[in-house]
Coordinates of C-alpha atoms and ligand atoms in Angstrom, one line a residue:
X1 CA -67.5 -199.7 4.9
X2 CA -70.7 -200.8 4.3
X3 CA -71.8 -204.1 3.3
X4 CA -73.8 -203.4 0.6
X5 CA -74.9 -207.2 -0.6
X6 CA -75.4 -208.6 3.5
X7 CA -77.3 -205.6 4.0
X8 CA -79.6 -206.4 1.0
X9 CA -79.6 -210.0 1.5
X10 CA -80.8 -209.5 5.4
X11 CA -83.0 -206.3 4.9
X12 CA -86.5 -206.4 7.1
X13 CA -85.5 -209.6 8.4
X14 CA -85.9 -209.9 11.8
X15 CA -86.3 -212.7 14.3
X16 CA -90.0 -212.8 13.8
X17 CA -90.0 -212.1 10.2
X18 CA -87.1 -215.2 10.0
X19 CA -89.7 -217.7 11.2
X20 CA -92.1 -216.6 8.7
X21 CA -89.2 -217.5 6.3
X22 CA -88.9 -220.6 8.3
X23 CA -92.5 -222.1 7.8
X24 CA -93.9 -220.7 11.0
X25 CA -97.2 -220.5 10.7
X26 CA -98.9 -217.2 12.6
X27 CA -103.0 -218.2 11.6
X28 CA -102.2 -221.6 12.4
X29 CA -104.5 -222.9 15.7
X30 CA -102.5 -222.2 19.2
X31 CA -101.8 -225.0 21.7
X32 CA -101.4 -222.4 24.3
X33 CA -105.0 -220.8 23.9
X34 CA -103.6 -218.6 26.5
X35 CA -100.9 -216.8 24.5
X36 CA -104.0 -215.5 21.8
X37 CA -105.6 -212.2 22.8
X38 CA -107.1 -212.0 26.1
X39 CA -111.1 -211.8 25.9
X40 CA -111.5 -211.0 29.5
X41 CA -112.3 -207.6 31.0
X42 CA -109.6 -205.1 32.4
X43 CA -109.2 -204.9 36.0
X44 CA -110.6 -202.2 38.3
X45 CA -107.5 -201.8 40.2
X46 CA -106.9 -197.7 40.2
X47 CA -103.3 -198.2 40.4
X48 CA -103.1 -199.7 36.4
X49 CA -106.2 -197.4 34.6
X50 CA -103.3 -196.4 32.3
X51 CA -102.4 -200.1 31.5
X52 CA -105.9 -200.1 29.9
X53 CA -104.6 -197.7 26.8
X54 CA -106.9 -195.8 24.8
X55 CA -109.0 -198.5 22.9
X56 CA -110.3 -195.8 20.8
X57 CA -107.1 -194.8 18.9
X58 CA -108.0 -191.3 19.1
X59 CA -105.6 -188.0 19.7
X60 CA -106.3 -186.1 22.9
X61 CA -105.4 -182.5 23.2
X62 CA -105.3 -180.0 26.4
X63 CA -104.2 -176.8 26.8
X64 CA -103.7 -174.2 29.6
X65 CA -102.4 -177.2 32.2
X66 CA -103.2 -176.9 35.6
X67 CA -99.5 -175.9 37.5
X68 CA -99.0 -176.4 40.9
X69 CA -95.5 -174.8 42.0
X70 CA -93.6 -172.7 40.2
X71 CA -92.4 -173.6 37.0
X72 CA -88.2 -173.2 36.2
X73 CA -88.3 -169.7 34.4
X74 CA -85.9 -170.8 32.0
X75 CA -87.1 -174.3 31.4
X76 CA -88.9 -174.1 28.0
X77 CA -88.9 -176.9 25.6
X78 CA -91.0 -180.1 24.7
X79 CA -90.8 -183.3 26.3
X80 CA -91.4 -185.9 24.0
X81 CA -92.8 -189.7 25.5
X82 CA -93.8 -192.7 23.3
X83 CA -94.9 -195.8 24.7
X84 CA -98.1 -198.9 24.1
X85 CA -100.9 -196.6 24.0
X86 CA -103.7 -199.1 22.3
X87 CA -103.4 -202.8 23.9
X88 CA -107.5 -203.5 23.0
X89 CA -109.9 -204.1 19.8
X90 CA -113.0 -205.2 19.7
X91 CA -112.9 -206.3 23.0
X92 CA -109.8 -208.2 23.0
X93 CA -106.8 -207.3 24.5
X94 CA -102.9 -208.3 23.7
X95 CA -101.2 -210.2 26.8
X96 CA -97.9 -208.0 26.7
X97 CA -97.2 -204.9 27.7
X98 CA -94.7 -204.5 25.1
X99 CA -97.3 -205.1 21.8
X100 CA -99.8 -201.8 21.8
X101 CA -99.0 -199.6 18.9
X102 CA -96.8 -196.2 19.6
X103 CA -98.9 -193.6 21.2
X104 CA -96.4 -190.4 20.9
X105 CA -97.0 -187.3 23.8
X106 CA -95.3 -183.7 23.4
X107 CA -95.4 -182.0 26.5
X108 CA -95.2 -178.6 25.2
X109 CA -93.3 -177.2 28.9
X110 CA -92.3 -173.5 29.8
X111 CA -93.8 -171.1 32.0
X112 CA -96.6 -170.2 30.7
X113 CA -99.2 -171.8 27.7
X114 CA -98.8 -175.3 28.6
X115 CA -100.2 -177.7 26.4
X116 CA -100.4 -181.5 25.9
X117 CA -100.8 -183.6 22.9
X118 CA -100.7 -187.7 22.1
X119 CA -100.9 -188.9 18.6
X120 CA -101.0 -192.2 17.9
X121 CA -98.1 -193.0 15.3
X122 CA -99.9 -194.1 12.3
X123 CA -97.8 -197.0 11.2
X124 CA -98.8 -199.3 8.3
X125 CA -100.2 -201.4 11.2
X126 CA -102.0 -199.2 13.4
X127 CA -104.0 -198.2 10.1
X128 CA -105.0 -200.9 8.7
X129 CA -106.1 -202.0 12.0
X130 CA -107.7 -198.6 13.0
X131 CA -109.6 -199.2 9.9
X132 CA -110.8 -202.9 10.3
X133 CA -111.7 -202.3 13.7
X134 CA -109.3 -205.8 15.2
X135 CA -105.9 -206.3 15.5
X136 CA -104.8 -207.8 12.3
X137 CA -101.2 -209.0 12.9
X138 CA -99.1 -210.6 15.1
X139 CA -97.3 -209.1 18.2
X140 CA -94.5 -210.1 20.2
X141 CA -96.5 -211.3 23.2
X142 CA -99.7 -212.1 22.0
X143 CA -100.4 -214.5 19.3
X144 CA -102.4 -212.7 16.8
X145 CA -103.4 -214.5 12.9
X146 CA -102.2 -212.6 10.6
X147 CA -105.1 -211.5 8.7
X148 CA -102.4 -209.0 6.3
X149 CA -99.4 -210.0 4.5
X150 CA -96.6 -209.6 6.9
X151 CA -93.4 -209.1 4.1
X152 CA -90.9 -207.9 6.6
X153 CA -90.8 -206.3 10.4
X154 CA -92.2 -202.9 9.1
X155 CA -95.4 -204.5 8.8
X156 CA -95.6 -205.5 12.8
X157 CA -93.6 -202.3 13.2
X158 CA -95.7 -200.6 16.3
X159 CA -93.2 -197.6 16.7
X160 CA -94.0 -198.1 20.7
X161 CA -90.7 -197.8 22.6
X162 CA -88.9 -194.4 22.4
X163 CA -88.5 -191.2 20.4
X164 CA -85.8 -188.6 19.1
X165 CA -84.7 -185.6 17.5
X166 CA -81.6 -185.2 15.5
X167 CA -81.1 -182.3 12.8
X168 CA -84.4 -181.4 13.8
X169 CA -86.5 -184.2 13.0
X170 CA -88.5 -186.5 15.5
X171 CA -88.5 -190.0 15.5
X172 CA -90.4 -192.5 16.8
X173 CA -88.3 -195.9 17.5
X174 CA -88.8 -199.6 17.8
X175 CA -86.4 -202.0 18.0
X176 CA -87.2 -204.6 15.3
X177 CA -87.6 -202.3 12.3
X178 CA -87.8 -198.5 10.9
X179 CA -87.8 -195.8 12.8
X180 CA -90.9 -193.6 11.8
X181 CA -90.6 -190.0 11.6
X182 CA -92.7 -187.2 12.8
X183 CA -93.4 -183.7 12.6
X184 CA -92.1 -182.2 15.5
X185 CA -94.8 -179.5 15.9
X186 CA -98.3 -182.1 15.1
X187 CA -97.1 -185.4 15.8
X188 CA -98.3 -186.0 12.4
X189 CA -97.1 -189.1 11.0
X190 CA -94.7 -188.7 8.3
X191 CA -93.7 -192.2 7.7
X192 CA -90.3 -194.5 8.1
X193 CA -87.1 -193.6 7.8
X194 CA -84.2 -195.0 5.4
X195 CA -81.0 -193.9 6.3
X196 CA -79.9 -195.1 3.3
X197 CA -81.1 -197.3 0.0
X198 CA -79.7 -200.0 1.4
X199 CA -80.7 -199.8 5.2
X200 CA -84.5 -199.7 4.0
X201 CA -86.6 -201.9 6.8
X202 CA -83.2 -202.6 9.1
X203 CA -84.0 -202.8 12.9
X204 CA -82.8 -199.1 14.3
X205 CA -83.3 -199.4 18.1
X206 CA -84.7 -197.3 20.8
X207 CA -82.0 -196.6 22.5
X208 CA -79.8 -194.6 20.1
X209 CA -76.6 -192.7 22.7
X210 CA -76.0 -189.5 21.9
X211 CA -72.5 -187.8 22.4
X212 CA -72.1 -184.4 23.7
X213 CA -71.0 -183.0 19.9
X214 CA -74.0 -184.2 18.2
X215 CA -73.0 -187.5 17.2
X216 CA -75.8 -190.2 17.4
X217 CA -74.8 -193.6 17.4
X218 CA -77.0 -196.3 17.2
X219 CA -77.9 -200.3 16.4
X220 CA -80.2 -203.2 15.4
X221 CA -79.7 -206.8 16.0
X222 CA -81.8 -209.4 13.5
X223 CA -80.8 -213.3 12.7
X224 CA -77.3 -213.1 15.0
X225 CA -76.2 -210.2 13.0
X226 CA -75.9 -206.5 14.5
X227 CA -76.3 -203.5 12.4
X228 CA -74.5 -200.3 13.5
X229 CA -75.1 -196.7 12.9
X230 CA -73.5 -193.8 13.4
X231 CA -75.4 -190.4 12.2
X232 CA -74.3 -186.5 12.4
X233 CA -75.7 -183.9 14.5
X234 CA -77.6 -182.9 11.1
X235 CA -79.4 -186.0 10.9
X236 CA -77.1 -187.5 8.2
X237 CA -75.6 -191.3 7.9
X238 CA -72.0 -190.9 8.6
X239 CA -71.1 -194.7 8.6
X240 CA -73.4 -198.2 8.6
X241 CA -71.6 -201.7 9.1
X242 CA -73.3 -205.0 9.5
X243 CA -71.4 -207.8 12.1
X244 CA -71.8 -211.2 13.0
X245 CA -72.4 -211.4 16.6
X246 CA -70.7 -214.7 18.5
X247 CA -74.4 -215.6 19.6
X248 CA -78.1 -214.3 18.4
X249 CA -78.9 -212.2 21.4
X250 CA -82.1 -210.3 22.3
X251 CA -80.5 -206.7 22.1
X252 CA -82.3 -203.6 23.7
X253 CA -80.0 -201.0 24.6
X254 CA -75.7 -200.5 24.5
X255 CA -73.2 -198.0 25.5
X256 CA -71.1 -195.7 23.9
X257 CA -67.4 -194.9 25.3
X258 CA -64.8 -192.3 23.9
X259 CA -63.5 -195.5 21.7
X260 CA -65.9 -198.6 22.3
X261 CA -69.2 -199.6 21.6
X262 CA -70.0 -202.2 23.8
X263 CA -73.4 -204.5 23.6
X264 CA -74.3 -207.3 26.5
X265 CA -75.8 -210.6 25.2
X266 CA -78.0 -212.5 27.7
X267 CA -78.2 -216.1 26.7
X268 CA -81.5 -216.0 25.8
X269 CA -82.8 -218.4 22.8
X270 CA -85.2 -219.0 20.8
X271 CA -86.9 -222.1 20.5
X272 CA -87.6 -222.2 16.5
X273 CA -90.0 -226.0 17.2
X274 CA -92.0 -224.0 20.2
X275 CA -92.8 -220.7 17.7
X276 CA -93.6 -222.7 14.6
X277 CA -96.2 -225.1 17.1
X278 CA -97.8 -221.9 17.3
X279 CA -95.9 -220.3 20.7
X280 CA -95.9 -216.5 20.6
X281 CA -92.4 -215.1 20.2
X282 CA -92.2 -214.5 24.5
X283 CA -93.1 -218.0 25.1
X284 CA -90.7 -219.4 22.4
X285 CA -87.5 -217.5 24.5
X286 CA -85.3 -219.5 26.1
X287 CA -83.2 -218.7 29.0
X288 CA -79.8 -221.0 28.8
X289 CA -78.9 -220.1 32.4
X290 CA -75.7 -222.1 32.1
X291 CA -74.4 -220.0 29.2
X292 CA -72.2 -217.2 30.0
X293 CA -73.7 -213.7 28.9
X294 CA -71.0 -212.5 25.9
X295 CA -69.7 -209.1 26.5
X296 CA -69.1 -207.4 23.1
X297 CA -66.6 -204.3 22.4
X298 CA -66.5 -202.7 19.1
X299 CA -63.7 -200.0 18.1
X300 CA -65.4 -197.2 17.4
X301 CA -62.7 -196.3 14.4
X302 CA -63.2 -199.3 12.3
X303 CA -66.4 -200.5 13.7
X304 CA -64.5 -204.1 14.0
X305 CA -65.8 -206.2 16.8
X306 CA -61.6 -205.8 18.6
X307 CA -63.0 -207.9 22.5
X308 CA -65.6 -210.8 23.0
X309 CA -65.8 -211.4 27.1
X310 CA -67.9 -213.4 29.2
X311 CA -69.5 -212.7 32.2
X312 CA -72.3 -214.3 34.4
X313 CA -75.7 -215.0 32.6
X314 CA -78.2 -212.1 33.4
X315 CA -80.8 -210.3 32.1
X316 CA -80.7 -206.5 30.9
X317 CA -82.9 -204.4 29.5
X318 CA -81.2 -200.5 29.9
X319 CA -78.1 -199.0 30.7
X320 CA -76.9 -196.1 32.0
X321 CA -73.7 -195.0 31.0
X322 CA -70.1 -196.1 30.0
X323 CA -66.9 -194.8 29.5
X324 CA -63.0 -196.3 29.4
X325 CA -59.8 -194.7 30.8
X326 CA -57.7 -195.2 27.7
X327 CA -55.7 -198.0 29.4
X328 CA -57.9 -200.5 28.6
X329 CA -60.3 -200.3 31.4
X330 CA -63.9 -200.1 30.4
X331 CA -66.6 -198.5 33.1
X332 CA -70.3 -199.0 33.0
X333 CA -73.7 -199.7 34.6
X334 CA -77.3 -201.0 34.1
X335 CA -80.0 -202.9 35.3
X336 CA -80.1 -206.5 35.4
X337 CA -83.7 -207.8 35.2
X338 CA -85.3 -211.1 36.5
X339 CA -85.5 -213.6 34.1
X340 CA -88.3 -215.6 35.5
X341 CA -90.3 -212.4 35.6
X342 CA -89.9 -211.9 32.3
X343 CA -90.9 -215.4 30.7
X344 CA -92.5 -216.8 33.4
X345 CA -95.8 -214.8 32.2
X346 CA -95.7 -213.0 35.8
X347 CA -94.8 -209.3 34.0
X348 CA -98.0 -210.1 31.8
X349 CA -100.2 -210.5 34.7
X350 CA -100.4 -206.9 35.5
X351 CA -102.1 -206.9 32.2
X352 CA -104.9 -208.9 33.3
X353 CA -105.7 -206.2 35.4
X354 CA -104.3 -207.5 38.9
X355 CA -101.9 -206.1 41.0
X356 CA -98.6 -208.8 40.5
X357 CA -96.3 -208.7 43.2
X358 CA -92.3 -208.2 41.7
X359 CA -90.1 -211.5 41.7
X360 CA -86.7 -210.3 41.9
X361 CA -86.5 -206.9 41.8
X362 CA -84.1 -205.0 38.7
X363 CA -81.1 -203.5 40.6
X364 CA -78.1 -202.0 39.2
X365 CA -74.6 -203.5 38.0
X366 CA -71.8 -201.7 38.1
X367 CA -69.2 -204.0 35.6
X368 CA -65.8 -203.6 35.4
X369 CA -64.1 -204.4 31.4
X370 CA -60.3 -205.4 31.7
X371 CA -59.4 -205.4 28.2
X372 CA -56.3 -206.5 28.3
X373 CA -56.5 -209.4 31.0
X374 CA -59.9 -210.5 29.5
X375 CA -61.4 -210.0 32.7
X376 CA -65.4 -208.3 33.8
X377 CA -66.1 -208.1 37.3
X378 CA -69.6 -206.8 38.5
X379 CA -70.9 -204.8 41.5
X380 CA -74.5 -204.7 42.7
X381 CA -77.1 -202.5 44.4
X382 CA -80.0 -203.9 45.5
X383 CA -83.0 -201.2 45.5
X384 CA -85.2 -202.1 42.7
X385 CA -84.8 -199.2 39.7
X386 CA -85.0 -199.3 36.1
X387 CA -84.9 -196.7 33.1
X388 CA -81.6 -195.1 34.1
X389 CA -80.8 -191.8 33.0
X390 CA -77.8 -189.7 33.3
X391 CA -76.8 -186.2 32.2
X392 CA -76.6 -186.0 28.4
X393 CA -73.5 -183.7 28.6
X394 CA -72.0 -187.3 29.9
X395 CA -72.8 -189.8 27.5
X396 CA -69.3 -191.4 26.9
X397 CA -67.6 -190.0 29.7
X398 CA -66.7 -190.8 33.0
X399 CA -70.0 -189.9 34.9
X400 CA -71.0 -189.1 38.7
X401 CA -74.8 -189.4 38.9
X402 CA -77.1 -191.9 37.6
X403 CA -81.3 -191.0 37.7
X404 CA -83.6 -193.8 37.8
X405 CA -87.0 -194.6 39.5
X406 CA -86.8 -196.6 41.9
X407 CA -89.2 -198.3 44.9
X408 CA -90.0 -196.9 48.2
X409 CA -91.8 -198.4 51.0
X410 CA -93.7 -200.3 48.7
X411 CA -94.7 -204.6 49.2
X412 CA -95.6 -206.7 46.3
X413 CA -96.9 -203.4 44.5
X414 CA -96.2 -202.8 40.9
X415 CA -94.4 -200.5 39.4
X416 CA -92.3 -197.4 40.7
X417 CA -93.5 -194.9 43.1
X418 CA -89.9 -192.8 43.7
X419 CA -86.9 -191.1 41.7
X420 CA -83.6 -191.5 43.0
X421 CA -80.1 -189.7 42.1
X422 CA -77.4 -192.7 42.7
X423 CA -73.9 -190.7 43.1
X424 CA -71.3 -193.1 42.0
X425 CA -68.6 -191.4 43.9
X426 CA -70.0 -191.9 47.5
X427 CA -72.4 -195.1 47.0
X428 CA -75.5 -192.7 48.0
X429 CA -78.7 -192.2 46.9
X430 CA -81.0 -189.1 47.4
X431 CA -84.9 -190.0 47.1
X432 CA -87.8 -188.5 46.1
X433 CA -90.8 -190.5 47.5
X434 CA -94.5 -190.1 45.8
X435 CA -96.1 -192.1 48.0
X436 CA -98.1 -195.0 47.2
X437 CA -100.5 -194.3 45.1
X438 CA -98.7 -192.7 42.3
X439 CA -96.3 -195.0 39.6
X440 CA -93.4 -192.8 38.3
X441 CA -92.2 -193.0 34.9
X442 CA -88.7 -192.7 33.4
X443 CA -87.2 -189.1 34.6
X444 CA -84.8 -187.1 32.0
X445 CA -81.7 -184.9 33.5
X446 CA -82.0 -181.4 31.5
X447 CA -78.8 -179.3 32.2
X448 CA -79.3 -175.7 33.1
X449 CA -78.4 -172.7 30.5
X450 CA -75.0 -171.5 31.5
X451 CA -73.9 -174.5 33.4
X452 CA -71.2 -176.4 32.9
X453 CA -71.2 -179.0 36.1
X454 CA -72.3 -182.6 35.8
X455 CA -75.8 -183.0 37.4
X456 CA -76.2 -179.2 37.6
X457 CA -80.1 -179.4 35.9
X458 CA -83.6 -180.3 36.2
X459 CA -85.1 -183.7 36.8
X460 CA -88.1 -184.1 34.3
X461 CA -90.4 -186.6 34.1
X462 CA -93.8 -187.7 34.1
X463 CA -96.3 -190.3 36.3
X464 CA -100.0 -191.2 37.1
X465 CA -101.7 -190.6 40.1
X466 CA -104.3 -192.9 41.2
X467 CA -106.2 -191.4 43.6
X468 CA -106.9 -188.5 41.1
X469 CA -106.8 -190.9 38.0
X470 CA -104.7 -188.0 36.2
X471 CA -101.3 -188.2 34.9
X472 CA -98.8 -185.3 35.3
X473 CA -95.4 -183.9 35.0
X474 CA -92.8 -183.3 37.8
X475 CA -90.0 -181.1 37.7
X476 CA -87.4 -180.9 40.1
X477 CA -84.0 -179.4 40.6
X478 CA -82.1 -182.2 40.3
X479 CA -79.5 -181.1 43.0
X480 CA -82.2 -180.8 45.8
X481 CA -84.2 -183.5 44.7
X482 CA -85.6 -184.9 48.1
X483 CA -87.0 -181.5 48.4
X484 CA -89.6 -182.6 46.1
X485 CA -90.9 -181.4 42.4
X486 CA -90.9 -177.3 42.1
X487 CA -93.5 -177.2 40.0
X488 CA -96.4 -180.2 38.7
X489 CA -98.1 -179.7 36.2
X490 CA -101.4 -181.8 35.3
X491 CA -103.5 -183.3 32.8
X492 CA -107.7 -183.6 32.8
X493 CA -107.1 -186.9 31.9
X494 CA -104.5 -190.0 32.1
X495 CA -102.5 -190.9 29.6
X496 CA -100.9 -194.7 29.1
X497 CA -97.9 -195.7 30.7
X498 CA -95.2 -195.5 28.3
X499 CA -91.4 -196.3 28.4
X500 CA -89.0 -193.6 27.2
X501 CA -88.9 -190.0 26.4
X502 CA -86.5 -187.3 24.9
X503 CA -86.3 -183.2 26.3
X504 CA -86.0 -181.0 23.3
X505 CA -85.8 -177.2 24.5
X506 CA -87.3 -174.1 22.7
X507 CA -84.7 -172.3 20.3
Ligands
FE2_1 FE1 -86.1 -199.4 26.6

């Protein structure tokens, strides 16, 4: 099953690390001045504080959290966040949200001895760079020289986008290379992971599904080609297969059904002349808007791509869930984002430090596979959510209730300020409004001991508040959620905004 010589032949070699290959040069001067790292001073805006990072790459620790509520007596675990954490040096900042090096949080939860810690993953990157003081390689957004050798993807790896645990270990995950592992207790940095000899340096995404027996599957897209994993409930490779993909495809998350894998490719291109003139790998994307976005089903058994579809071009970062009815019927859902916000440099101005103003919101699909007519067809909601979440005793299955933030009452303001429960069955949402001044992160369903009904659990997530510049934890039950949180529990201090997390309870 596995392709032992196209695995060693394509190792490490990512997108970025193919235009290396290609002649690109990184230290070469810029025609777009703009795309190099940004010399001008953060914005005072108190909504975006935790867009700043921590320039100086230091842990923070606290202990004996401030709760206000009561805390789920039987809620007891960790919940573990990654996300950019460092986005400055030396006065300079990168221009994308998406470049600052993996900053891990454990949220140590329960009712009583709360306790927070962030470690900074300490990728080869992040210290080498700790070290000299200035950013020393380049980043997908921001066009940095590189001032190190940059061999393969593990050497711009910045571990930033999500985290695990499976057989016990914790990982922190990036799309474009290794997954680095942690320890589970400290944080501390243990280094990347191999699945196997082979797989050494081969993109392992952040968005690995996990099925209700254990069963992690995962992928990782480089040069057209898509790598596929699937890994025990120990923590051990089961089965690896590399495919060619009909079209090279920027790839962030997929969905797992009881026999599918299925993967959405945007048309969205490179453009090989606009990197190697010196464009940063954002600016070099292009959107082919005429293109049909390629809807690609894999049989689980044989990991053989079995159905290529095609469905209208759009833009998606997450989904939510996915599952078929054995009659060739494939069900799932996501959120379409806007293109123009994307590339048109608009998402990058909140990094300057001002408040931008949304262009098309990201809503949910709803898309409908008919295997055997060939056919997709696609619903639409049109509140603006993103980082969908659903039960985890779903994943696969057919499903009731997505979580997502979402926007409430809000005009041109960044960011989420609400989490919503969508229930698939009646087309209704229930809300949970924070008000303005807070942005809510990505919330995590956590089933209750003992229960067996979908959606019967604890929402869990975290957020910042701006009028008290602290960041904090919410908690609600996730039946009763426009109630409001039971219990918040808050830091001394912000932390920066970060994209995904994983609940791990207490044995
Ligand atoms: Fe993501």
């Amino acid at each position: 099953m596995l392709q032992r010589r196209t695995l060693l032949g394509q190792a490490g070699a990512t997108l970025t690390t193919a235009l290396l290959a290609t002649g690109h040069s990184w230290a070469a001067p810029s025609p777009a001045r703009a795309e190099g790292l940004n010399p001008s001073p953060f914005g005072e805006h108190p909504l975006l504080q935790p867009l700043r990072g921590w320039s100086d790459g230091q842990d923070r620790l606290a202990e004996g959290l401030r709760v206000q509520g009561r805390w789920p007596r039987e809620l007891r675990g960790t919940l573990y966040r990654n996300g950019p954490g460092l986005l400055g040096r030396g006065g300079l900042r990168y221009r994308h949200w998406f470049d600052g090096d993996g900053l891990v949080q454990a949220w140590q939860l329960g009712p009583e001895a709360l306790r927070h810690t962030a470690r900074f993953v300490q990728t080869r990157k992040f210290s080498a760079e700790q070290e000299a003081g200035e950013f020393l390689v380049p980043a997908f957004g921001t066009l940095v020289p590189a001032r190190r050798p940059v061999r393969g993807s593990d050497d711009m790896n910045t571990a930033n986008t999500s985290v695990t645990v499976q057989g016990g270990r914790l990982y922190a995950l990036w799309e474009g290379g290794s997954a680095h592992e942690l320890d589970p207790q400290t944080l501390r940095t243990l280094g990347p992971k191999t699945w196997a000899p082979e797989l050494r340096g081969m993109p392992f995404s952040a968005h690995p599904k996990r099925e209700a027996d254990g069963t992690l599957w995962n992928f990782g897209t480089f040069l057209g080609r898509l790598a596929l994993y699937q890994i025990d409930a120990q923590g051990r490779l089961l089965r690896s297969r590399v495919l060619s993909l009909p079209t090279a495809a920027m790839v962030h998350d997929f969905v797992v059904t009881q026999r599918h894998l299925v993967f959405l490719l945007p048309p969205l291109g490179l453009d090989l002349e606009a990197a190697r003139a010196g464009a940063s790998m954002v600016s070099a994307m292009r959107w082919r808007a005429d293109e049909a976005m390629r809807v690609v089903v894999i049989d689980k058994a044989t990991l053989e791509l079995q159905h290529t579809l095609e469905a209208p071009a759009g833009l998606v970062f997450h989904f939510g869930n996915a599952w078929d009815d054995g009659q060739g019927t494939i069900r799932l859902d996501y959120v379409q984002s806007d293109m123009d916000e994307f590339l048109s440099g608009r998402f990058n101005a909140v990094l300057e430090g001002a408040m931008a103003a949304h262009g098309a919101p990201s809503q949910a699909r709803f898309m409908t596979l008919d295997l055997r007519q060939g056919r997709v067809s696609i619903a639409a909601r049109s509140e603006s959510t993103e980082f969908p979440q659903v039960d985890p005793r779903v994943v696969a299955q057919r499903y009731r209730y997505v979580y997502a933030p979402t926007q409430r009452g809000l005009a041109d303001r960044w960011g989420f300020n609400a989490v919503q429960r969508l229930d698939l069955e009646r087309g209704h949402t229930e809300v949970f409004d924070f008000g303005p001044d807070t942005v809510v992160e990505e919330h995590l369903l956590v089933p209750k001991p003992g229960s067996r009904r979908e959606g019967e659990g604890w929402l869990l997530g975290t957020g910042f508040d701006a009028r008290r510049q602290r960041s904090f934890a919410a908690v609600f039950d996730a039946e009763a959620l426009s109630a409001g949180p039971l219990a918040t529990v808050w830091l001394p201090y912000w932390v920066p905004l970060g994209f995904h997390g994983h609940f791990q309870r207490s044995a």
